[in-house]
PDB file of C-alpha atoms in Angstrom:
ATOM      1  CA  GLN A1293      -4.900 -18.044   7.055  1.00 90.00           C
ATOM      2  CA  LEU A1294      -3.216 -16.614   3.997  1.00 93.00           C
ATOM      3  CA  GLN A1295       0.216 -15.090   4.545  1.00 97.00           C
ATOM      4  CA  LEU A1296       2.748 -13.384   2.315  1.00 97.00           C
ATOM      5  CA  GLN A1297       6.511 -13.450   2.808  1.00 98.00           C
ATOM      6  CA  GLU A1298       9.094 -11.557   0.799  1.00 98.00           C
ATOM      7  CA  SER A1299      12.605 -12.835   0.175  1.00 97.00           C
ATOM      8  CA  GLY A1300      15.544 -11.850  -1.960  1.00 96.00           C
ATOM      9  CA  SER A1301      18.723  -9.885  -2.099  1.00 89.00           C
ATOM     10  CA  GLY A1302      18.956  -7.103   0.467  1.00 94.00           C
ATOM     11  CA  LEU A1303      21.944  -5.420  -1.150  1.00 97.00           C
ATOM     12  CA  VAL A1304      22.158  -4.632  -4.849  1.00 98.00           C
ATOM     13  CA  LYS A1305      24.900  -2.758  -6.695  1.00 98.00           C
ATOM     14  CA  PRO A1306      23.997   0.251  -8.822  1.00 98.00           C
ATOM     15  CA  SER A1307      23.079  -0.636 -12.421  1.00 98.00           C
ATOM     16  CA  GLU A1308      22.356  -4.236 -11.465  1.00 98.00           C
ATOM     17  CA  THR A1309      19.008  -6.031 -11.165  1.00 98.00           C
ATOM     18  CA  LEU A1310      16.903  -6.272  -8.008  1.00 98.00           C
ATOM     19  CA  SER A1311      15.077  -9.595  -7.654  1.00 98.00           C
ATOM     20  CA  LEU A1312      12.520 -10.392  -4.988  1.00 98.00           C
ATOM     21  CA  THR A1313      10.047 -13.216  -4.461  1.00 98.00           C
ATOM     22  CA  CYS A1314       6.821 -13.298  -2.494  1.00 98.00           C
ATOM     23  CA  ALA A1315       5.722 -16.678  -1.178  1.00 97.00           C
ATOM     24  CA  VAL A1316       2.012 -17.168  -0.587  1.00 96.00           C
ATOM     25  CA  SER A1317       1.167 -19.646   2.171  1.00 95.00           C
ATOM     26  CA  GLY A1318      -2.019 -20.828   3.823  1.00 93.00           C
ATOM     27  CA  GLY A1319      -3.985 -20.527   0.607  1.00 90.00           C
ATOM     28  CA  SER A1320      -3.762 -20.426  -3.150  1.00 88.00           C
ATOM     29  CA  MET A1321      -2.833 -17.609  -5.505  1.00 89.00           C
ATOM     30  CA  ASN A1322      -5.275 -19.134  -7.947  1.00 85.00           C
ATOM     31  CA  SER A1323      -8.389 -17.911  -6.171  1.00 78.00           C
ATOM     32  CA  GLY A1324     -10.194 -15.464  -8.385  1.00 81.00           C
ATOM     33  CA  GLY A1325     -10.813 -11.826  -7.654  1.00 89.00           C
ATOM     34  CA  TYR A1326      -7.341 -10.900  -6.515  1.00 93.00           C
ATOM     35  CA  SER A1327      -4.179  -9.580  -8.047  1.00 94.00           C
ATOM     36  CA  TRP A1328      -0.710  -9.778  -6.555  1.00 96.00           C
ATOM     37  CA  SER A1329       1.204  -6.556  -6.128  1.00 97.00           C
ATOM     38  CA  TRP A1330       4.486  -4.987  -5.205  1.00 98.00           C
ATOM     39  CA  ILE A1331       4.694  -1.701  -3.327  1.00 98.00           C
ATOM     40  CA  ARG A1332       7.768   0.054  -2.001  1.00 98.00           C
ATOM     41  CA  GLN A1333       8.537   2.609   0.684  1.00 98.00           C
ATOM     42  CA  PRO A1334      11.797   4.581   0.649  1.00 96.00           C
ATOM     43  CA  PRO A1335      13.250   5.276   4.094  1.00 94.00           C
ATOM     44  CA  GLY A1336      11.075   7.732   5.993  1.00 90.00           C
ATOM     45  CA  LYS A1337       8.809   8.311   3.011  1.00 92.00           C
ATOM     46  CA  GLY A1338       5.456   7.312   1.604  1.00 94.00           C
ATOM     47  CA  LEU A1339       4.253   4.355  -0.412  1.00 97.00           C
ATOM     48  CA  GLU A1340       4.743   3.817  -4.141  1.00 98.00           C
ATOM     49  CA  TRP A1341       2.758   1.224  -6.072  1.00 98.00           C
ATOM     50  CA  ILE A1342       5.070  -0.699  -8.419  1.00 98.00           C
ATOM     51  CA  GLY A1343       2.652  -3.001 -10.224  1.00 97.00           C
ATOM     52  CA  TYR A1344       0.593  -6.153 -10.076  1.00 96.00           C
ATOM     53  CA  ILE A1345      -0.017  -9.437 -11.819  1.00 95.00           C
ATOM     54  CA  TYR A1346      -3.584 -10.560 -12.212  1.00 91.00           C
ATOM     55  CA  HIS A1347      -5.147 -14.006 -12.011  1.00 77.00           C
ATOM     56  CA  GLY A1348      -4.979 -14.521 -15.766  1.00 78.00           C
ATOM     57  CA  GLY A1349      -1.335 -13.483 -15.935  1.00 88.00           C
ATOM     58  CA  SER A1350      -1.835  -9.947 -17.208  1.00 93.00           C
ATOM     59  CA  THR A1351       0.243  -7.243 -15.604  1.00 96.00           C
ATOM     60  CA  SER A1352      -0.022  -3.549 -14.877  1.00 95.00           C
ATOM     61  CA  TYR A1353       2.897  -1.348 -13.925  1.00 97.00           C
ATOM     62  CA  ASN A1354       3.447   2.140 -12.631  1.00 98.00           C
ATOM     63  CA  PRO A1355       4.490   4.176 -15.693  1.00 97.00           C
ATOM     64  CA  SER A1356       7.312   5.703 -13.669  1.00 97.00           C
ATOM     65  CA  LEU A1357       8.936   2.262 -13.434  1.00 98.00           C
ATOM     66  CA  GLN A1358       7.445   0.427 -16.398  1.00 97.00           C
ATOM     67  CA  SER A1359      10.594   0.354 -18.515  1.00 97.00           C
ATOM     68  CA  ARG A1360      12.523  -1.408 -15.739  1.00 98.00           C
ATOM     69  CA  VAL A1361       9.940  -3.642 -14.017  1.00 98.00           C
ATOM     70  CA  THR A1362       8.766  -7.197 -14.574  1.00 98.00           C
ATOM     71  CA  ILE A1363       6.335  -9.009 -12.296  1.00 98.00           C
ATOM     72  CA  SER A1364       5.849 -12.704 -12.883  1.00 97.00           C
ATOM     73  CA  ALA A1365       4.140 -15.581 -11.132  1.00 95.00           C
ATOM     74  CA  ASP A1366       4.762 -19.277 -10.635  1.00 93.00           C
ATOM     75  CA  ARG A1367       1.339 -20.447  -9.577  1.00 89.00           C
ATOM     76  CA  SER A1368       2.446 -24.065  -9.235  1.00 90.00           C
ATOM     77  CA  LYS A1369       4.778 -22.890  -6.468  1.00 92.00           C
ATOM     78  CA  ASN A1370       2.365 -20.271  -5.147  1.00 94.00           C
ATOM     79  CA  LYS A1371       4.779 -17.408  -5.512  1.00 96.00           C
ATOM     80  CA  PHE A1372       5.260 -14.252  -7.513  1.00 97.00           C
ATOM     81  CA  SER A1373       8.347 -12.214  -8.244  1.00 97.00           C
ATOM     82  CA  LEU A1374       9.646  -8.733  -8.936  1.00 98.00           C
ATOM     83  CA  ARG A1375      12.567  -7.810 -11.160  1.00 98.00           C
ATOM     84  CA  LEU A1376      13.766  -4.221 -11.324  1.00 98.00           C
ATOM     85  CA  THR A1377      16.649  -3.526 -13.668  1.00 98.00           C
ATOM     86  CA  SER A1378      19.287  -0.792 -13.741  1.00 98.00           C
ATOM     87  CA  VAL A1379      18.813   0.150 -10.108  1.00 98.00           C
ATOM     88  CA  THR A1380      20.094   3.349  -8.532  1.00 98.00           C
ATOM     89  CA  ALA A1381      20.210   4.674  -4.987  1.00 97.00           C
ATOM     90  CA  ALA A1382      16.681   5.995  -5.542  1.00 97.00           C
ATOM     91  CA  ASP A1383      15.467   2.390  -5.564  1.00 98.00           C
ATOM     92  CA  THR A1384      16.577   1.889  -1.950  1.00 98.00           C
ATOM     93  CA  ALA A1385      13.399   1.077  -0.051  1.00 98.00           C
ATOM     94  CA  VAL A1386      11.429  -1.475   1.895  1.00 98.00           C
ATOM     95  CA  TYR A1387       9.622  -3.614  -0.657  1.00 98.00           C
ATOM     96  CA  PHE A1388       6.235  -5.073   0.231  1.00 98.00           C
ATOM     97  CA  CYS A1389       4.231  -7.693  -1.575  1.00 98.00           C
ATOM     98  CA  ALA A1390       0.494  -7.360  -1.139  1.00 98.00           C
ATOM     99  CA  ARG A1391      -2.814  -8.821  -2.271  1.00 96.00           C
ATOM    100  CA  LEU A1392      -5.112  -6.449  -4.107  1.00 95.00           C
ATOM    101  CA  PHE A1393      -8.837  -7.128  -3.981  1.00 93.00           C
ATOM    102  CA  PHE A1394      -9.422  -6.473  -7.641  1.00 86.00           C
ATOM    103  CA  SER A1395     -12.991  -5.235  -7.764  1.00 85.00           C
ATOM    104  CA  LYS A1396     -12.488  -2.696  -4.990  1.00 85.00           C
ATOM    105  CA  PHE A1397      -8.791  -2.024  -5.465  1.00 90.00           C
ATOM    106  CA  TYR A1398      -7.745  -2.163  -1.874  1.00 95.00           C
ATOM    107  CA  PHE A1399      -4.690  -3.934  -0.479  1.00 97.00           C
ATOM    108  CA  ASP A1400      -6.103  -6.256   2.156  1.00 95.00           C
ATOM    109  CA  LEU A1401      -3.095  -8.450   2.911  1.00 96.00           C
ATOM    110  CA  TRP A1402       0.562  -7.463   3.116  1.00 98.00           C
ATOM    111  CA  GLY A1403       3.889  -9.154   3.615  1.00 98.00           C
ATOM    112  CA  GLN A1404       6.140  -7.873   6.376  1.00 98.00           C
ATOM    113  CA  GLY A1405       8.381  -6.114   3.874  1.00 98.00           C
ATOM    114  CA  THR A1406      12.017  -6.611   2.980  1.00 98.00           C
ATOM    115  CA  PRO A1407      14.605  -3.837   2.906  1.00 98.00           C
ATOM    116  CA  VAL A1408      16.704  -3.394  -0.210  1.00 98.00           C
ATOM    117  CA  ILE A1409      19.738  -1.141  -0.267  1.00 98.00           C
ATOM    118  CA  VAL A1410      21.328  -0.082  -3.512  1.00 98.00           C
ATOM    119  CA  SER A1411      24.989   0.575  -2.895  1.00 97.00           C
ATOM    120  CA  SER A1412      28.364  -0.339  -4.295  1.00 95.00           C
TER     121      SER A1412
ATOM    122  CA  ASP B 315      -1.112  10.846 -12.175  1.00 95.00           C
ATOM    123  CA  ILE B 316      -3.603  11.765  -9.489  1.00 97.00           C
ATOM    124  CA  GLN B 317      -1.783  13.393  -6.596  1.00 97.00           C
ATOM    125  CA  MET B 318      -3.063  12.783  -3.079  1.00 98.00           C
ATOM    126  CA  THR B 319      -2.256  15.420  -0.463  1.00 98.00           C
ATOM    127  CA  GLN B 320      -2.797  14.704   3.207  1.00 98.00           C
ATOM    128  CA  SER B 321      -3.092  17.268   5.934  1.00 97.00           C
ATOM    129  CA  PRO B 322      -1.693  17.743   8.374  1.00 97.00           C
ATOM    130  CA  SER B 323       1.612  15.962   7.774  1.00 97.00           C
ATOM    131  CA  SER B 324       1.879  15.400  11.502  1.00 97.00           C
ATOM    132  CA  LEU B 325      -0.552  15.756  14.337  1.00 96.00           C
ATOM    133  CA  SER B 326      -0.205  15.722  18.092  1.00 97.00           C
ATOM    134  CA  ALA B 327      -3.295  14.816  20.104  1.00 97.00           C
ATOM    135  CA  SER B 328      -4.275  13.604  23.550  1.00 97.00           C
ATOM    136  CA  ILE B 329      -5.773  10.227  24.383  1.00 97.00           C
ATOM    137  CA  GLY B 330      -9.525  10.535  24.114  1.00 97.00           C
ATOM    138  CA  ASP B 331      -9.394  13.348  21.560  1.00 98.00           C
ATOM    139  CA  ARG B 332     -11.376  13.329  18.357  1.00 98.00           C
ATOM    140  CA  VAL B 333      -8.874  13.338  15.491  1.00 98.00           C
ATOM    141  CA  THR B 334      -9.508  14.126  11.847  1.00 98.00           C
ATOM    142  CA  ILE B 335      -7.072  13.636   8.981  1.00 98.00           C
ATOM    143  CA  SER B 336      -7.762  15.035   5.529  1.00 98.00           C
ATOM    144  CA  CYS B 337      -6.867  13.753   2.096  1.00 98.00           C
ATOM    145  CA  GLN B 338      -7.359  15.760  -1.076  1.00 98.00           C
ATOM    146  CA  ALA B 339      -7.137  14.485  -4.648  1.00 98.00           C
ATOM    147  CA  THR B 340      -6.085  16.566  -7.639  1.00 98.00           C
ATOM    148  CA  GLU B 341      -9.171  15.413  -9.533  1.00 97.00           C
ATOM    149  CA  ASP B 342     -12.530  13.820  -8.857  1.00 97.00           C
ATOM    150  CA  ILE B 343     -12.041  10.224  -7.704  1.00 96.00           C
ATOM    151  CA  SER B 344     -15.666   9.600  -6.668  1.00 95.00           C
ATOM    152  CA  ASN B 345     -15.396   7.331  -3.604  1.00 95.00           C
ATOM    153  CA  TYR B 346     -12.427   5.309  -4.827  1.00 96.00           C
ATOM    154  CA  LEU B 347     -10.406   6.019  -1.704  1.00 97.00           C
ATOM    155  CA  ASN B 348      -8.887   3.735   0.913  1.00 98.00           C
ATOM    156  CA  TRP B 349      -7.209   4.435   4.260  1.00 98.00           C
ATOM    157  CA  TYR B 350      -4.354   2.509   5.885  1.00 98.00           C
ATOM    158  CA  GLN B 351      -2.617   2.583   9.252  1.00 98.00           C
ATOM    159  CA  GLN B 352       1.086   1.843   9.508  1.00 98.00           C
ATOM    160  CA  LYS B 353       3.073   1.331  12.706  1.00 97.00           C
ATOM    161  CA  PRO B 354       6.883   1.478  12.741  1.00 95.00           C
ATOM    162  CA  GLY B 355       8.521  -1.569  11.203  1.00 95.00           C
ATOM    163  CA  LYS B 356       5.171  -3.009  10.127  1.00 97.00           C
ATOM    164  CA  PRO B 357       3.273  -3.138   6.843  1.00 98.00           C
ATOM    165  CA  PRO B 358       0.239  -0.932   6.332  1.00 98.00           C
ATOM    166  CA  LYS B 359      -3.092  -2.220   7.561  1.00 98.00           C
ATOM    167  CA  LEU B 360      -6.336  -1.538   5.731  1.00 98.00           C
ATOM    168  CA  LEU B 361      -8.811   0.501   7.803  1.00 98.00           C
ATOM    169  CA  ILE B 362     -11.386   1.926   5.410  1.00 98.00           C
ATOM    170  CA  HIS B 363     -12.257   1.079   1.799  1.00 97.00           C
ATOM    171  CA  GLY B 364     -14.528   2.829  -0.644  1.00 96.00           C
ATOM    172  CA  ALA B 365     -14.134   6.048   1.376  1.00 97.00           C
ATOM    173  CA  SER B 366     -16.457   5.015   4.208  1.00 98.00           C
ATOM    174  CA  ASN B 367     -16.577   1.234   4.569  1.00 97.00           C
ATOM    175  CA  LEU B 368     -14.943  -0.076   7.719  1.00 98.00           C
ATOM    176  CA  GLU B 369     -12.759  -3.122   7.132  1.00 97.00           C
ATOM    177  CA  THR B 370     -13.746  -6.175   9.163  1.00 96.00           C
ATOM    178  CA  GLY B 371     -12.152  -6.164  12.591  1.00 97.00           C
ATOM    179  CA  VAL B 372     -11.303  -2.459  12.630  1.00 98.00           C
ATOM    180  CA  PRO B 373     -12.658  -0.653  15.719  1.00 98.00           C
ATOM    181  CA  SER B 374     -15.767   1.435  15.190  1.00 98.00           C
ATOM    182  CA  ARG B 375     -14.036   4.563  16.483  1.00 98.00           C
ATOM    183  CA  PHE B 376     -12.532   4.814  12.987  1.00 98.00           C
ATOM    184  CA  SER B 377     -14.718   6.303  10.287  1.00 98.00           C
ATOM    185  CA  GLY B 378     -14.206   7.672   6.804  1.00 98.00           C
ATOM    186  CA  GLY B 379     -16.087  10.219   4.770  1.00 98.00           C
ATOM    187  CA  GLY B 380     -16.063  12.362   1.690  1.00 98.00           C
ATOM    188  CA  SER B 381     -16.318  11.966  -2.051  1.00 97.00           C
ATOM    189  CA  GLY B 382     -15.025  13.676  -5.150  1.00 97.00           C
ATOM    190  CA  THR B 383     -11.769  15.337  -4.166  1.00 98.00           C
ATOM    191  CA  ASP B 384     -12.011  15.744  -0.381  1.00 98.00           C
ATOM    192  CA  PHE B 385     -11.924  12.944   2.160  1.00 98.00           C
ATOM    193  CA  THR B 386     -11.514  12.525   5.888  1.00 98.00           C
ATOM    194  CA  LEU B 387     -10.473   9.841   8.316  1.00 98.00           C
ATOM    195  CA  THR B 388     -11.798  10.373  11.827  1.00 98.00           C
ATOM    196  CA  ILE B 389     -10.893   8.673  15.081  1.00 98.00           C
ATOM    197  CA  SER B 390     -13.703   9.467  17.500  1.00 98.00           C
ATOM    198  CA  SER B 391     -11.692   8.878  20.676  1.00 98.00           C
ATOM    199  CA  LEU B 392      -7.956   8.442  20.278  1.00 98.00           C
ATOM    200  CA  GLN B 393      -6.483   5.353  21.928  1.00 97.00           C
ATOM    201  CA  PRO B 394      -2.792   4.639  22.638  1.00 97.00           C
ATOM    202  CA  GLU B 395      -2.747   1.877  20.019  1.00 97.00           C
ATOM    203  CA  ASP B 396      -3.822   4.373  17.333  1.00 98.00           C
ATOM    204  CA  ILE B 397      -0.430   6.082  17.374  1.00 97.00           C
ATOM    205  CA  ALA B 398       0.782   5.437  13.855  1.00 98.00           C
ATOM    206  CA  THR B 399       1.114   6.940  10.396  1.00 98.00           C
ATOM    207  CA  TYR B 400      -1.985   7.026   8.213  1.00 98.00           C
ATOM    208  CA  PHE B 401      -2.078   6.906   4.422  1.00 98.00           C
ATOM    209  CA  CYS B 402      -4.840   7.461   1.914  1.00 98.00           C
ATOM    210  CA  GLN B 403      -4.813   5.676  -1.462  1.00 98.00           C
ATOM    211  CA  GLN B 404      -6.818   6.319  -4.630  1.00 97.00           C
ATOM    212  CA  PHE B 405      -7.796   3.774  -7.225  1.00 93.00           C
ATOM    213  CA  HIS B 406      -9.898   5.829  -9.601  1.00 93.00           C
ATOM    214  CA  ASN B 407      -7.121   6.012 -12.172  1.00 91.00           C
ATOM    215  CA  PHE B 408      -3.875   4.228 -12.814  1.00 92.00           C
ATOM    216  CA  PRO B 409      -1.314   4.440 -11.447  1.00 96.00           C
ATOM    217  CA  ILE B 410      -2.588   3.718  -7.964  1.00 96.00           C
ATOM    218  CA  THR B 411      -1.244   6.505  -5.758  1.00 97.00           C
ATOM    219  CA  PHE B 412      -0.925   7.152  -2.044  1.00 98.00           C
ATOM    220  CA  GLY B 413      -0.861  10.250   0.074  1.00 98.00           C
ATOM    221  CA  GLN B 414       2.405  11.186   1.740  1.00 97.00           C
ATOM    222  CA  GLY B 415       1.163  10.133   5.148  1.00 97.00           C
ATOM    223  CA  THR B 416       0.022  11.772   8.384  1.00 98.00           C
ATOM    224  CA  ARG B 417       2.037  10.949  11.460  1.00 98.00           C
ATOM    225  CA  LEU B 418      -0.120  10.871  14.590  1.00 98.00           C
ATOM    226  CA  GLU B 419       1.562  11.376  17.951  1.00 96.00           C
ATOM    227  CA  THR B 420       0.381  11.825  21.507  1.00 94.00           C
ATOM    228  CA  LYS B 421       0.775  15.068  23.425  1.00 90.00           C
TER     229      LYS B 421
END
């Protein structure tokens, strides 16, 4: 059964770069029809889609974050990553990785989420 | 961006009640609307996709309806395990956007 697990730094200083990785286990990222996404949820608030990387390596980002976001994948290691530069306190959130069923655009599998605090 | 507005923001209901949550889009999104359930400390769980299609394994007391700009999620008979926050999500246009959530509590 496919599972996703986030890992990375839980505390990032303002102006620095947030880096997270999502490990895919129990299956392959290389199966067609899915893209691999990052979504975040600030404390006590709603969900914000950050972006995704598709099977062929193309990416799509939320315009609100596009200038600061990079999503990449290492398919040989079955993992994908998020980099968010120049972070501020507004980037404090729980970050989820998720699988997006591409033809129907629903998130059918989620990691447990990892909290990231931006603070000096 | 398409804004998704859920109502109410919070709802108190009794076990066994029929509960309806609304989600309104700022423009026509056809049926490109999904619903998720999130319990505290957990990731969201997909309930409904394509406005009215029940995800495999989700109890049949959940149903979704609507098209265009107005959508509903209905729980026909509220159960204790349904206490959670519910989110709608549109995928008609990029960026993908979510509603702000409806927190469901028991009376």
